[in-house]
Coordinates of N, CA and C and ligand atoms in Angstrom, one line a residue:
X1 N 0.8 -1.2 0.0 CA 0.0 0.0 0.0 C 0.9 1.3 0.0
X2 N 0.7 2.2 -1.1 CA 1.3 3.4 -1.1 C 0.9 4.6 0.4
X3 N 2.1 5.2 0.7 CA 1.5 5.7 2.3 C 1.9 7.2 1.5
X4 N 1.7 7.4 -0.2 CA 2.0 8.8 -0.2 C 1.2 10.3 0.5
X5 N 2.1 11.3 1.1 CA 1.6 12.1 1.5 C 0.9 12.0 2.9
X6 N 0.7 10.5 3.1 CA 0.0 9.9 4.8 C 0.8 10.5 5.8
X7 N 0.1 10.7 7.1 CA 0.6 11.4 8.3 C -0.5 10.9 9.5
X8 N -0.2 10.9 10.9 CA -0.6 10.3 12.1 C -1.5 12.0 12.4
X9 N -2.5 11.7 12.4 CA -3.6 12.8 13.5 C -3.7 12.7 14.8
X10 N -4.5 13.8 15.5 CA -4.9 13.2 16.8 C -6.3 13.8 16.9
X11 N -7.2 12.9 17.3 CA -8.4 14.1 17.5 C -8.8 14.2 19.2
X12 N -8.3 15.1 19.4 CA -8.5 15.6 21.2 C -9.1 15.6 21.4
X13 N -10.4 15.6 21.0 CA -11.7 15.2 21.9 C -12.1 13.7 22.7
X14 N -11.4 13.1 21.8 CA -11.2 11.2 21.6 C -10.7 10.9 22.7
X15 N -9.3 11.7 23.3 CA -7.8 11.3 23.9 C -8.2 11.0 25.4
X16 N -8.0 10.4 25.7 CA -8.1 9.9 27.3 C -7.0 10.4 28.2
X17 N -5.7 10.6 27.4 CA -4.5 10.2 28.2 C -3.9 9.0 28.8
X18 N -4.1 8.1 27.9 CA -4.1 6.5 28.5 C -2.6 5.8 28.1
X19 N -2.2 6.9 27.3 CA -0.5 6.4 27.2 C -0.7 5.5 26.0
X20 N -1.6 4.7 25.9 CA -1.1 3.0 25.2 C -0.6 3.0 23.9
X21 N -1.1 4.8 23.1 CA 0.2 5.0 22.0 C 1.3 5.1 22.0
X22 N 2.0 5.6 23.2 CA 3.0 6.0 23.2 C 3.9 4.5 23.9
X23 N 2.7 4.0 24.6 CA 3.8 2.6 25.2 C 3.6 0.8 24.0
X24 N 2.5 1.3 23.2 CA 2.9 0.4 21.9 C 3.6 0.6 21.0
X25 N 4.2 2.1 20.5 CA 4.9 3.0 19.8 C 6.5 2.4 20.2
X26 N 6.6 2.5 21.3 CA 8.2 2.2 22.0 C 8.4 0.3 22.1
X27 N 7.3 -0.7 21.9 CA 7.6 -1.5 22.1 C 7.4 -2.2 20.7
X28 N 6.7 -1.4 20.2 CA 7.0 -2.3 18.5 C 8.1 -1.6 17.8
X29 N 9.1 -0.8 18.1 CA 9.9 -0.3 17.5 C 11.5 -1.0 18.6
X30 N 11.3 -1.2 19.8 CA 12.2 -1.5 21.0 C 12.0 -2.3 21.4
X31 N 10.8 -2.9 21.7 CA 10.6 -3.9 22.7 C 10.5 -3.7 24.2
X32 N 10.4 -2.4 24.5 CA 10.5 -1.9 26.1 C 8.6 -1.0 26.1
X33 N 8.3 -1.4 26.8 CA 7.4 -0.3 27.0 C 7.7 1.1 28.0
X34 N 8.1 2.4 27.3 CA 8.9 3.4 27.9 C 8.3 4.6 26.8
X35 N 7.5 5.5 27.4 CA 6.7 6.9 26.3 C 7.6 7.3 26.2
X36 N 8.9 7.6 26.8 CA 10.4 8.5 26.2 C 10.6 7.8 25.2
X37 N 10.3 6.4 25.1 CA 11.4 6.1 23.9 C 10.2 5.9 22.4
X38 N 8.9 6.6 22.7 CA 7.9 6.2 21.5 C 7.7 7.8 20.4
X39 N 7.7 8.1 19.4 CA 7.4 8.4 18.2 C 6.0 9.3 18.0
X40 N 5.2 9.3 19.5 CA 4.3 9.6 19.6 C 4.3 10.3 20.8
X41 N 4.0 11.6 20.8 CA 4.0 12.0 22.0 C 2.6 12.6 22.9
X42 N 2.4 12.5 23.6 CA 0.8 13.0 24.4 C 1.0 13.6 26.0
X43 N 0.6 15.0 25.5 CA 0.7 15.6 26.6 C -0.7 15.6 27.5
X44 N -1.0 15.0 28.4 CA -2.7 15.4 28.6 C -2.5 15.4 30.2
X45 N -3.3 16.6 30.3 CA -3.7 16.9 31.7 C -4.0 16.3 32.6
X46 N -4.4 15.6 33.6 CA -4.8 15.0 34.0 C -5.8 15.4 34.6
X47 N -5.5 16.3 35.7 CA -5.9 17.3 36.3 C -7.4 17.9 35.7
X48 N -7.0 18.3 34.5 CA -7.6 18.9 34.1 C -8.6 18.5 33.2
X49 N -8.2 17.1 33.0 CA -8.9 16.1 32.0 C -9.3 16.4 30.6
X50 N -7.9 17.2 30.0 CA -7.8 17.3 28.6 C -6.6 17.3 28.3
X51 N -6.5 17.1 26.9 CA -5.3 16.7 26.0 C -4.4 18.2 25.8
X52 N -3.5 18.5 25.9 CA -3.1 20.2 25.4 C -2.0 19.9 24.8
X53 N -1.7 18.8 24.5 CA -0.5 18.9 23.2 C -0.7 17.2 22.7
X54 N -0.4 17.0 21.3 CA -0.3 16.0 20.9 C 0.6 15.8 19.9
X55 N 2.1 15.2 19.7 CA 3.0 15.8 18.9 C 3.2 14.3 17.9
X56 N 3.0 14.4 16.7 CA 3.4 13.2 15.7 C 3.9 13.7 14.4
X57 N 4.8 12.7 14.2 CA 5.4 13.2 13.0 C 4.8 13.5 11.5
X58 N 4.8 14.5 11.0 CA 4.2 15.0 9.9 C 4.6 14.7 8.7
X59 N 5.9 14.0 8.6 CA 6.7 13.3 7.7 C 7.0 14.5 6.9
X60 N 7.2 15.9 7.4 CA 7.6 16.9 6.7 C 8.9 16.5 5.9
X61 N 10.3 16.0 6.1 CA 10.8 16.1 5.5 C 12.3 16.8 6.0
X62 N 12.2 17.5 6.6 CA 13.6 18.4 7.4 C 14.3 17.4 7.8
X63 N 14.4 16.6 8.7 CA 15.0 15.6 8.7 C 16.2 15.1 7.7
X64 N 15.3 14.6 6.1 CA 15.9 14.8 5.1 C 17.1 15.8 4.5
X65 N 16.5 16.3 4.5 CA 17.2 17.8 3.9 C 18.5 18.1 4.5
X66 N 18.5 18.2 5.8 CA 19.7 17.9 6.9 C 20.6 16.7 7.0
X67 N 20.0 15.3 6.8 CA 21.1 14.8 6.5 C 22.3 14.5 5.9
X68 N 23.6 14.8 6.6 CA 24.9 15.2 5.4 C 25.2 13.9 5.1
X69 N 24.4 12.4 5.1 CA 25.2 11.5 4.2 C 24.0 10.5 3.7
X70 N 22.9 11.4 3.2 CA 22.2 11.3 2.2 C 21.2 9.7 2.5
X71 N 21.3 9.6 4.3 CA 20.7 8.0 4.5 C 19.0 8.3 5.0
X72 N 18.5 9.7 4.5 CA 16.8 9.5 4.7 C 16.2 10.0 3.2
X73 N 15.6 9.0 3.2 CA 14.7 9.0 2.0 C 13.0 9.3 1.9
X74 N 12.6 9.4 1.1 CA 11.0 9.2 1.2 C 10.7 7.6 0.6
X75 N 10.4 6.9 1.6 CA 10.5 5.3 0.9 C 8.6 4.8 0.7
X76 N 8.3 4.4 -0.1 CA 6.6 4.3 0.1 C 5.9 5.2 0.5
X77 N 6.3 6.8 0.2 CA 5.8 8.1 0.6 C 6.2 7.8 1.9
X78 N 6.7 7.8 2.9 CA 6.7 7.9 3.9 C 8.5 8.2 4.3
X79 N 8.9 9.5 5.3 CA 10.3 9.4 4.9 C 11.0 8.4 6.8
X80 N 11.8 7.7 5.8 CA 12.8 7.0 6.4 C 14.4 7.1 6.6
X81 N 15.0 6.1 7.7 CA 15.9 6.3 8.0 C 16.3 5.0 7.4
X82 N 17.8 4.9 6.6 CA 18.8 3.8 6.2 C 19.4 3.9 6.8
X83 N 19.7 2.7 7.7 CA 20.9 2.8 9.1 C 21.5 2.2 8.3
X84 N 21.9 1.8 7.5 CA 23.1 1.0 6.4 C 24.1 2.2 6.1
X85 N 23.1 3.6 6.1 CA 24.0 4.5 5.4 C 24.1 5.4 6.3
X86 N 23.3 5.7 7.5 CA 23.3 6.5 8.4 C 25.0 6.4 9.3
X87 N 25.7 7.5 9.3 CA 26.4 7.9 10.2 C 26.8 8.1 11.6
X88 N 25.4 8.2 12.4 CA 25.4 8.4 13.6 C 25.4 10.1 13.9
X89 N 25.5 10.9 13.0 CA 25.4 12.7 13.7 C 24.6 13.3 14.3
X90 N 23.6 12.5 14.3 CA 22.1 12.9 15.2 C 21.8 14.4 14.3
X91 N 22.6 14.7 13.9 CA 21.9 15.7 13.2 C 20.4 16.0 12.9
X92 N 19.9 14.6 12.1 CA 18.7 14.9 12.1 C 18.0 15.3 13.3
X93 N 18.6 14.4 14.4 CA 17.6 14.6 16.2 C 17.0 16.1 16.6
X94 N 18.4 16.8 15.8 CA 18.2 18.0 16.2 C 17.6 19.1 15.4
X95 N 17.3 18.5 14.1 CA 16.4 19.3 13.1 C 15.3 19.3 12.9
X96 N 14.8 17.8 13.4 CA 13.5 17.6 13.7 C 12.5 19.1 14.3
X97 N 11.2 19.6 13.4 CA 10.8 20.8 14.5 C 10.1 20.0 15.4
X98 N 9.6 18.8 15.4 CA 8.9 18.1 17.0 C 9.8 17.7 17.5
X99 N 10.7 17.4 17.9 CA 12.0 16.6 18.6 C 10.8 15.2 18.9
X100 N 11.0 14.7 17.4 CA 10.1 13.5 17.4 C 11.2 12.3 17.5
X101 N 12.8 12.4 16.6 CA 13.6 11.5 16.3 C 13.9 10.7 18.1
X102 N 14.0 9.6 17.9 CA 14.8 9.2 19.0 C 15.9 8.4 18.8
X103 N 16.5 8.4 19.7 CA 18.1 8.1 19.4 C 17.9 6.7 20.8
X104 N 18.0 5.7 20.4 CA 18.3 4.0 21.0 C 19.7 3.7 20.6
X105 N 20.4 3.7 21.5 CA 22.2 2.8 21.2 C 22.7 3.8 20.1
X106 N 22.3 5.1 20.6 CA 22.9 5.6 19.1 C 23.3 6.3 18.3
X107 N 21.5 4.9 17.7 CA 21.1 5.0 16.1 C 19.6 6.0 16.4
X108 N 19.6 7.0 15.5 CA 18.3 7.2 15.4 C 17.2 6.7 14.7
X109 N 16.1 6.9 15.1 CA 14.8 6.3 15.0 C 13.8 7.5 14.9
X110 N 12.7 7.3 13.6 CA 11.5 8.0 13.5 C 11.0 6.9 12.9
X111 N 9.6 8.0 13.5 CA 7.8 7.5 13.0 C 7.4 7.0 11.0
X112 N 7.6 5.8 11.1 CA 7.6 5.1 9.7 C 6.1 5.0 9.0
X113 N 5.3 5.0 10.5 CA 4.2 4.6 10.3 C 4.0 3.3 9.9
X114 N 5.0 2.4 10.8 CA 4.6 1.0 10.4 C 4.8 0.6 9.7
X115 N 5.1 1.1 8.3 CA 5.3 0.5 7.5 C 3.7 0.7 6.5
X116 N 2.3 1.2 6.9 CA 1.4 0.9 6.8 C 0.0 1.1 7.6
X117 N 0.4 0.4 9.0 CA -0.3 0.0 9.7 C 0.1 0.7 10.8
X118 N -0.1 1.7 11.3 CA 0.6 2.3 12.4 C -0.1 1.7 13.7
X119 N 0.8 0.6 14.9 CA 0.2 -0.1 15.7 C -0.4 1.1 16.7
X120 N 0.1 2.7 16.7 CA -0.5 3.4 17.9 C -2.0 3.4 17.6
X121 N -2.4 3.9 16.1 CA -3.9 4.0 15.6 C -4.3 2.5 15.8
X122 N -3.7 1.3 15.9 CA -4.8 0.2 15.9 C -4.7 0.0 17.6
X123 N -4.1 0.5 18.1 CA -4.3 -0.1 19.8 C -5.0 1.4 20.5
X124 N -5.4 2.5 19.9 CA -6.4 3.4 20.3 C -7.6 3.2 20.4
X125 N -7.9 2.3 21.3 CA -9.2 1.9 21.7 C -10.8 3.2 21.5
X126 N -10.1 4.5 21.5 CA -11.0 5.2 21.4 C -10.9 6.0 20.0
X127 N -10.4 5.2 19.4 CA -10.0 5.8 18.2 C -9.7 7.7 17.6
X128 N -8.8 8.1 18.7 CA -8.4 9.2 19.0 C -7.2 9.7 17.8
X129 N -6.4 8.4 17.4 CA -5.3 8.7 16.3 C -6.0 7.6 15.1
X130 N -5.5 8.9 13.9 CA -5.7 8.2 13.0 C -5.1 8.7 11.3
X131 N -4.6 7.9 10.5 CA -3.8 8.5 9.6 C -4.9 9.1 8.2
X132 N -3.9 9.9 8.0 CA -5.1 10.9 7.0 C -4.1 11.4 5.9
X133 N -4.1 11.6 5.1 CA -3.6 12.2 4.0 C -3.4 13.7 3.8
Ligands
LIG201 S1 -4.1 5.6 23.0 FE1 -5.6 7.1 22.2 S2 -6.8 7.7 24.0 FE2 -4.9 6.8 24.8 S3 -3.4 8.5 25.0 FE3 -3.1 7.6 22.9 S4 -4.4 8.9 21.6 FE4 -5.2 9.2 23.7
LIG202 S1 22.2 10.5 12.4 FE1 22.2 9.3 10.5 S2 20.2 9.7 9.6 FE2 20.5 11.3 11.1 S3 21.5 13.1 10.0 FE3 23.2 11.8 10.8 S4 23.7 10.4 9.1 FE4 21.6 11.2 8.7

């Protein structure tokens, strides 16, 4: 399935604050369940019992453009990271405008969108995230 132009939403009305994006995010990508280490990020109040930030990657592209050894592409519309060719300069980490990239042993890591199937939108029980074009 072509993912051209596809990107992760949030609709904050939906959002509970229940984490389970951010801790299925970190474990289908790591194997740990840990929201520092997930691709999704969710700020929600508790307190106040609303969502006030919700940060996912837009697949803008900056990332790309910054890389000096040419290892992110746009692969199936969706842009990715080649650790074959990737260097280690974190550069991108830091160009990121969400500080979405995460860096495991490293190497960095972004939001691929599964490949497809983005497991945060199929484990949103309230169907709060969802990919849209
Ligand atoms: S899984 Fe859904 S409801 Fe829970 S925090 Fe994530 S977006 Fe909100
Ligand atoms: S860490 Fe790797 S992917 Fe990121 S900018 Fe450097 S070479 Fe490119």
């Amino acid at each position: 399935m072509g993912l051209q132009g596809k990107r992760l939403t949030v609709r904050p009305e939906l959002c509970t604050g229940c984490s389970i994006c951010e801790l299925i995010c970190s474990f289908t990508k790591f194997r740990v369940f840990n929201p520092r280490k997930s691709m999704v990020r969710i700020h929600y109040n508790h307190k106040l019992g609303r969502l006030e930030k919700a940060v996912t990657c837009s697949q803008c592209g900056a990332c790309m453009a910054a890389c000096p050894s040419g290892a992110i592409r746009r692969g199936n519309g969706v842009v990715i990271i080649d650790h074959s060719r990737c260097g280690r300069c974190l550069t991108c980490v830091n160009t990121c405008p969400e500080g979405l990239i995460q860096v495991v042993d490293g190497t960095p890591h972004k939001c691929d969108l599964c490949g497809g199937i983005p497991q945060c939108v199929r484990y949103c029980v309230r169907g709060a995230l969802n990919v849209v074009s």
